[in-house]
Amino acid sequence: MYKINDNYLKLPGSYLFSTIGKKVAAYSAEHPEKKIIRLGIGDVTQPLAPAIIEALHKAVDEMGNAETFHGYAPDLGYEFLRNAIAKNDYQDRGAEISADEIFVSDGAKCDAGNIQEIFSTDNRIAVCDPVYPVYVDTNVMAGRTGTYDPKTETWSDVIYMPCTAENGFVPELPKETPDLIYLCFPNNPTGSTITKEQLQEWVDYANKVGAVIIYDAAYEAYISEKNVPHTIYECEGARTCAIELKSFSKNAGFTGVRLGYTVIPKELKCGDVSLHALWARRHGTKYNGAPYIVQRAGEAVYSPEGKAQLKEQVAYYMNNAKTILEGLKEAGYTVSGGVNAPYIWLKTPDKMNSWEFFDYLLEQAGVVGTPGSGFGPSGEGYFRLTAFGSYENTAAALERIKKL
Ligand SMILES: *Cc1c(COP(=O)(O)O)cnc(C)c1O
């Protein structure tokens, strides 16, 4: 008789977005005349840039010719793309990463979920609290997280590192020693970021205690301030303790196209076992490769036209972020984020909890956001708004909020 992986049964279910959906549907049914504005979207809305569309068309045509047809992609990804990544995202920034340390994939979510497979189930993980739920959920599926306490909404074997107003939403080094440390900066959901000096402390710590940092830099393109690192490999010693995850989703609109990559430096070793070799072994067996067409589209992200067009797209979203940030400040809210990330994190007023504020905003203003408590216990009393909507809707939502 077969058995299932019963770790899956421990997962509390995706309560957050289904509850939001139900509440919004109920409100719409009661108020069909009210136009609801969604500032809770975690997905981009701008179309793919012309340079990317052009590259896609060209690659599609190549697939229709015997001479230029491409079948299975190489395990690590095509060299043209890995070279462009190594040069633009690393070497031009003074970070010493070479093309053969880059593994092209179909997105950072998959890599963030799958990377734990190369580590023992005995490892203890540490996560920012609040954070993108994929890190904890995939470790639950692997059986690494212990038991769930529905009261505190925490797992017994996970080290939660609170990100609060007091620490500027950057966690302090944990008291218990973790083996795997998930860091995400610029952060989803808080929009906060980390300085190069702060990140260096984490790198030094990981090297000292023998931990690996899994650094999710999905929002790197939104960084606008000088002292914010674009990659963990700007820090000294990161090559022996850090894996970096990147995505083409939020900087180039690839959420429906699917493309990302993972960096594992050759020096990253557990004893004498190379993590690069383990991930390469996994890639060769369990991964189909991102399509040739999509990798050509990724290459176009680094062309001069692509760079200029995507800079404009990011600027469009960041103008929304500024509109939200300034509007909320004017309305008297305590806000953070929104400067190096498309997320604005606000403290709920009048001691409302996150869900009470969700209801208040929906009922009084017809605006939908995301309760902070859905991203971890330290998110309680906070609320996330995103800059991915249209400017018109964003500005209209803020006018409504200012009138409350
Ligand atoms: C959106 C997001 C991703 C997802 O990336 P994909 O490449 O679309 O899979 C990864 N990490 C964080 C923190 C995100 O918010």
XYZ file of C-alpha atoms and ligand atoms in Angstrom:
419
model
C 0.000 0.000 0.000
C 1.454 3.311 -0.986
C 1.795 6.197 1.401
C 1.657 9.887 0.702
C 4.147 12.482 1.881
C 2.073 13.461 4.888
C 4.125 16.587 5.468
C 1.757 18.110 2.902
C -1.131 17.561 5.308
C 0.578 19.811 7.851
C 0.335 22.835 5.540
C -2.335 25.209 6.851
C -3.620 25.943 3.320
C -3.470 29.225 1.468
C -5.800 31.046 3.775
C -4.569 34.532 2.864
C -5.519 34.962 -0.786
C -8.643 32.773 -0.666
C -9.994 34.827 2.245
C -9.238 38.069 0.412
C -11.024 36.722 -2.680
C -14.102 35.757 -0.686
C -14.290 39.090 1.130
C -13.924 41.083 -2.093
C -16.573 38.957 -3.866
C -19.018 39.457 -0.982
C -18.433 43.214 -0.994
C -18.894 43.423 -4.793
C -22.167 41.497 -4.588
C -23.487 43.940 -1.973
C -22.179 47.073 -3.715
C -22.313 46.363 -7.467
C -22.071 50.104 -8.208
C -18.747 50.573 -6.366
C -15.540 50.339 -8.345
C -13.010 48.343 -6.346
C -9.338 49.280 -6.715
C -6.796 46.548 -6.108
C -3.554 47.651 -4.514
C -2.828 44.165 -3.287
C -1.526 42.681 -6.518
C 1.765 40.806 -6.300
C 2.002 40.569 -10.076
C 3.243 43.021 -12.682
C 0.725 44.645 -15.025
C 2.787 46.431 -17.704
C 3.150 44.565 -21.040
C 6.473 43.084 -22.145
C 8.831 45.747 -23.519
C 9.210 46.029 -27.349
C 12.825 44.761 -27.289
C 11.654 41.584 -25.569
C 8.730 41.046 -27.948
C 11.120 41.452 -30.859
C 13.504 38.847 -29.442
C 10.605 36.451 -28.836
C 9.370 36.797 -32.443
C 12.833 36.250 -33.816
C 13.388 33.140 -31.702
C 9.984 31.736 -32.691
C 10.950 32.088 -36.361
C 14.247 30.306 -35.701
C 12.330 27.367 -34.259
C 10.547 26.932 -37.597
C 13.766 26.306 -39.545
C 15.800 23.101 -39.490
C 19.080 25.080 -39.484
C 18.161 27.264 -36.513
C 15.828 24.948 -34.604
C 16.645 24.319 -30.900
C 15.641 21.256 -28.905
C 16.510 20.594 -25.277
C 18.343 23.509 -23.716
C 21.699 22.854 -21.999
C 21.382 21.982 -18.279
C 22.794 25.257 -16.965
C 21.134 27.398 -19.644
C 22.412 28.835 -22.944
C 25.802 30.468 -22.789
C 24.585 33.659 -24.488
C 22.246 34.279 -21.556
C 24.644 33.181 -18.806
C 27.348 35.430 -20.263
C 24.959 38.406 -20.327
C 23.929 37.750 -16.721
C 27.502 37.302 -15.468
C 28.646 40.507 -17.122
C 25.704 42.814 -16.416
C 24.445 41.621 -13.051
C 27.820 40.757 -11.501
C 31.112 41.669 -13.185
C 30.011 45.231 -14.089
C 29.194 45.686 -10.394
C 32.538 44.397 -9.229
C 31.130 41.048 -8.089
C 33.266 38.106 -9.070
C 30.763 35.620 -10.556
C 31.404 33.717 -13.763
C 28.947 32.384 -16.354
C 29.500 28.771 -15.281
C 28.300 29.563 -11.753
C 24.870 30.567 -13.056
C 21.984 28.111 -13.419
C 19.192 29.428 -15.643
C 15.716 28.313 -14.560
C 12.012 28.873 -15.100
C 11.738 31.293 -12.194
C 12.896 32.158 -8.701
C 9.855 30.625 -7.036
C 10.817 27.165 -8.311
C 14.432 27.649 -7.288
C 13.460 29.051 -3.873
C 11.283 25.986 -3.360
C 13.669 23.389 -4.776
C 17.017 24.530 -3.394
C 16.296 22.936 0.009
C 16.442 19.507 -1.676
C 20.247 19.511 -1.707
C 20.348 19.916 2.089
C 19.704 17.356 4.810
C 16.292 17.356 6.483
C 18.192 17.790 9.777
C 19.080 21.389 8.952
C 17.431 24.199 10.874
C 16.135 27.044 8.799
C 15.869 30.699 9.748
C 13.542 33.108 7.964
C 12.721 36.787 8.104
C 9.347 37.362 9.724
C 7.294 38.525 7.812
C 8.371 37.180 4.432
C 7.384 35.586 1.108
C 5.760 32.277 2.206
C 7.523 29.930 -0.267
C 10.631 29.356 1.900
C 8.753 28.005 4.905
C 6.095 26.128 2.919
C 8.624 24.122 0.904
C 10.559 23.246 4.042
C 7.277 22.058 5.569
C 6.789 19.745 2.576
C 10.294 18.383 3.115
C 9.601 17.693 6.811
C 12.104 20.178 8.170
C 9.850 22.442 10.241
C 8.453 20.408 13.176
C 4.905 20.999 14.355
C 2.566 23.889 13.638
C 0.979 25.947 16.359
C -2.178 27.521 14.928
C -2.372 29.943 17.868
C 0.954 31.619 17.150
C 0.961 30.591 13.466
C 4.534 29.361 13.800
C 6.447 26.096 13.283
C 8.371 24.598 16.213
C 11.609 23.996 14.278
C 11.794 27.272 12.333
C 13.861 30.161 13.641
C 11.782 33.285 13.036
C 13.752 36.504 12.815
C 11.396 39.395 13.537
C 11.599 42.378 11.177
C 10.030 45.238 13.055
C 9.919 49.020 13.087
C 12.534 48.887 15.900
C 15.148 47.167 13.735
C 14.187 48.993 10.536
C 12.697 45.732 9.209
C 16.154 44.149 8.990
C 16.555 41.119 11.270
C 19.184 40.848 13.981
C 21.530 37.865 14.011
C 19.556 34.985 15.576
C 20.270 33.716 19.102
C 19.890 30.076 18.062
C 22.282 29.005 15.319
C 20.591 28.142 12.014
C 22.027 26.030 9.172
C 20.096 27.621 6.303
C 19.292 31.325 6.402
C 16.743 32.749 3.974
C 17.172 36.471 3.385
C 15.093 38.507 0.930
C 16.133 42.094 0.148
C 14.554 44.313 -1.056
C 11.923 42.522 0.988
C 8.501 41.244 0.089
C 6.257 42.273 1.870
C 7.881 45.097 3.878
C 9.699 46.822 0.992
C 12.636 47.280 3.360
C 16.221 46.750 2.406
C 19.608 46.077 3.913
C 22.785 48.149 3.720
C 26.014 46.683 2.451
C 27.518 46.855 5.976
C 24.539 45.018 7.464
C 24.683 42.322 4.789
C 28.427 41.953 5.367
C 27.647 41.114 9.012
C 25.374 38.310 7.844
C 28.023 36.974 5.484
C 30.650 37.041 8.258
C 28.208 35.333 10.621
C 27.337 32.584 8.107
C 31.012 31.889 7.440
C 31.704 31.790 11.174
C 28.901 29.385 12.166
C 28.988 27.332 8.964
C 25.568 28.321 7.650
C 24.416 28.928 4.075
C 22.557 32.113 3.157
C 19.919 31.766 0.455
C 19.621 35.330 -0.780
C 16.486 36.204 -2.774
C 17.171 39.330 -4.835
C 13.978 39.237 -6.950
C 13.484 43.000 -6.451
C 17.049 44.095 -7.132
C 15.988 46.255 -10.111
C 14.007 48.525 -7.775
C 17.013 49.585 -5.724
C 17.436 53.360 -5.924
C 19.675 54.146 -2.952
C 23.453 54.069 -3.056
C 24.392 51.978 -0.061
C 22.047 49.116 -0.910
C 23.792 46.045 -2.360
C 22.502 44.744 -5.695
C 23.911 41.289 -5.012
C 25.204 39.489 -1.938
C 28.471 38.888 -3.836
C 29.336 42.552 -3.289
C 30.187 41.354 0.232
C 33.563 39.865 1.008
C 33.433 36.151 1.733
C 29.992 35.597 0.172
C 31.427 33.100 -2.312
C 31.929 30.579 0.491
C 28.510 30.948 2.152
C 25.838 32.315 -0.189
C 23.454 31.182 -2.910
C 21.608 33.925 -4.780
C 18.198 33.704 -6.447
C 17.144 36.098 -9.203
C 14.045 36.470 -11.334
C 13.077 38.196 -14.574
C 9.520 38.545 -13.264
C 9.472 41.831 -11.423
C 12.087 43.755 -13.433
C 11.012 42.659 -16.924
C 7.435 41.412 -16.609
C 8.227 37.694 -17.113
C 5.689 36.428 -14.533
C 3.796 34.682 -17.345
C 6.870 33.933 -19.498
C 8.952 32.334 -16.686
C 12.672 32.928 -16.344
C 15.058 33.198 -13.426
C 18.427 31.959 -12.284
C 20.381 30.731 -9.284
C 24.030 31.478 -8.548
C 26.113 28.892 -6.707
C 29.809 29.822 -6.520
C 32.349 27.042 -7.016
C 33.886 27.646 -3.555
C 30.630 26.953 -1.734
C 31.379 23.627 -0.080
C 30.096 21.480 2.754
C 33.301 19.758 3.864
C 34.697 18.773 0.492
C 31.310 18.431 -1.243
C 30.563 21.208 -3.712
C 27.012 22.568 -3.593
C 27.491 23.668 -7.199
C 28.022 20.027 -8.163
C 24.931 18.891 -6.232
C 22.703 21.502 -7.867
C 24.195 20.673 -11.280
C 23.375 17.005 -10.655
C 19.825 17.953 -9.759
C 19.507 20.255 -12.762
C 20.675 17.502 -15.088
C 18.045 15.108 -13.822
C 15.026 16.981 -12.554
C 14.975 20.103 -14.652
C 13.849 20.589 -18.255
C 15.464 23.953 -18.861
C 13.813 27.253 -19.712
C 12.788 27.284 -23.397
C 15.235 28.640 -25.987
C 12.675 31.284 -26.968
C 12.424 32.511 -23.384
C 16.204 32.560 -22.895
C 16.532 34.722 -26.025
C 13.924 37.040 -24.498
C 16.036 37.110 -21.344
C 19.096 38.070 -23.372
C 17.156 41.059 -24.748
C 16.698 42.328 -21.186
C 20.428 43.175 -21.268
C 20.462 44.850 -24.700
C 20.766 48.664 -24.691
C 17.133 49.022 -25.902
C 15.910 46.462 -23.392
C 17.726 48.155 -20.531
C 16.288 51.573 -21.425
C 12.739 50.261 -21.815
C 12.837 48.312 -18.560
C 14.252 51.266 -16.681
C 11.108 53.131 -17.737
C 8.869 50.288 -16.595
C 10.472 50.185 -13.166
C 10.212 53.991 -12.994
C 6.491 53.739 -13.775
C 5.902 51.380 -10.842
C 8.148 53.437 -8.576
C 6.151 56.562 -9.401
C 3.104 54.639 -8.155
C 5.064 53.707 -5.045
C 5.864 57.370 -4.458
C 2.202 58.305 -4.943
C 1.171 55.723 -2.346
C 3.936 56.664 0.076
C 3.266 60.403 -0.071
C -0.520 59.996 -0.045
C -0.399 57.794 3.038
C 1.972 60.147 4.846
C -0.349 63.046 4.070
C -3.234 61.020 5.501
C -1.219 60.538 8.714
C -0.147 56.915 8.346
C 3.152 55.470 9.542
C 4.714 53.984 6.416
C 7.933 52.387 5.216
C 9.263 50.686 2.097
C 8.408 52.018 -1.361
C 11.856 53.515 -2.025
C 13.864 50.462 -3.141
C 10.892 48.149 -3.685
C 7.397 48.228 -5.202
C 5.890 47.478 -1.778
C 4.631 49.907 0.841
C 4.252 48.671 4.393
C 1.926 50.626 6.639
C 1.174 50.389 10.315
C -2.547 49.947 10.835
C -4.086 52.911 12.669
C -6.009 52.863 15.956
C -4.629 49.469 17.019
C -6.675 47.710 14.344
C -5.310 44.284 13.533
C -4.358 43.517 9.931
C -7.707 41.950 8.993
C -9.744 44.681 10.692
C -7.864 47.222 8.607
C -8.461 45.123 5.477
C -12.233 45.261 6.111
C -12.102 48.959 6.958
C -10.233 49.854 3.766
C -12.502 47.698 1.599
C -15.760 48.915 3.138
C -14.875 52.582 3.528
C -12.721 53.167 0.445
C -13.274 50.188 -1.870
C -9.512 49.589 -1.837
C -8.021 46.096 -1.536
C -4.617 45.446 0.001
C -2.963 42.526 1.785
C -3.028 41.971 5.570
C 0.516 41.880 6.930
C -0.291 39.007 9.297
C -0.537 36.742 6.227
C 3.249 36.937 5.817
C 4.214 35.922 9.337
C 3.384 36.680 12.981
C 5.434 39.901 13.082
C 3.304 41.225 10.202
C 0.322 41.573 12.551
C -0.745 45.193 12.815
C 0.689 45.940 9.369
C -0.660 46.078 5.842
C 0.931 45.804 2.371
C 0.079 47.948 -0.636
C 1.740 47.339 -3.992
C 2.783 49.648 -6.814
C 1.922 47.250 -9.646
C -1.414 48.826 -10.612
C -2.017 51.567 -13.177
C -1.095 55.115 -12.180
C -4.727 56.235 -12.589
C -6.048 53.575 -10.221
C -3.236 54.138 -7.743
C -3.870 57.881 -7.611
C -7.650 57.356 -7.338
C -7.179 54.874 -4.464
C -5.028 57.362 -2.573
C -7.620 60.126 -3.044
C -10.191 57.816 -1.460
C -7.870 56.906 1.424
C -7.059 60.573 2.107
C -10.800 61.308 2.480
C -11.346 58.679 5.203
C 7.682 37.396 -7.027
C 8.741 36.801 -6.201
C 9.509 35.736 -6.668
C 9.007 34.977 -7.863
O 9.779 34.897 -8.898
P 9.402 34.059 -10.186
O 10.647 34.181 -10.967
O 8.207 34.689 -10.836
O 9.124 32.646 -9.804
C 10.583 35.284 -5.914
N 10.858 35.839 -4.720
C 10.113 36.840 -4.224
C 10.452 37.408 -2.906
C 9.023 37.330 -4.934
O 8.244 38.279 -4.406
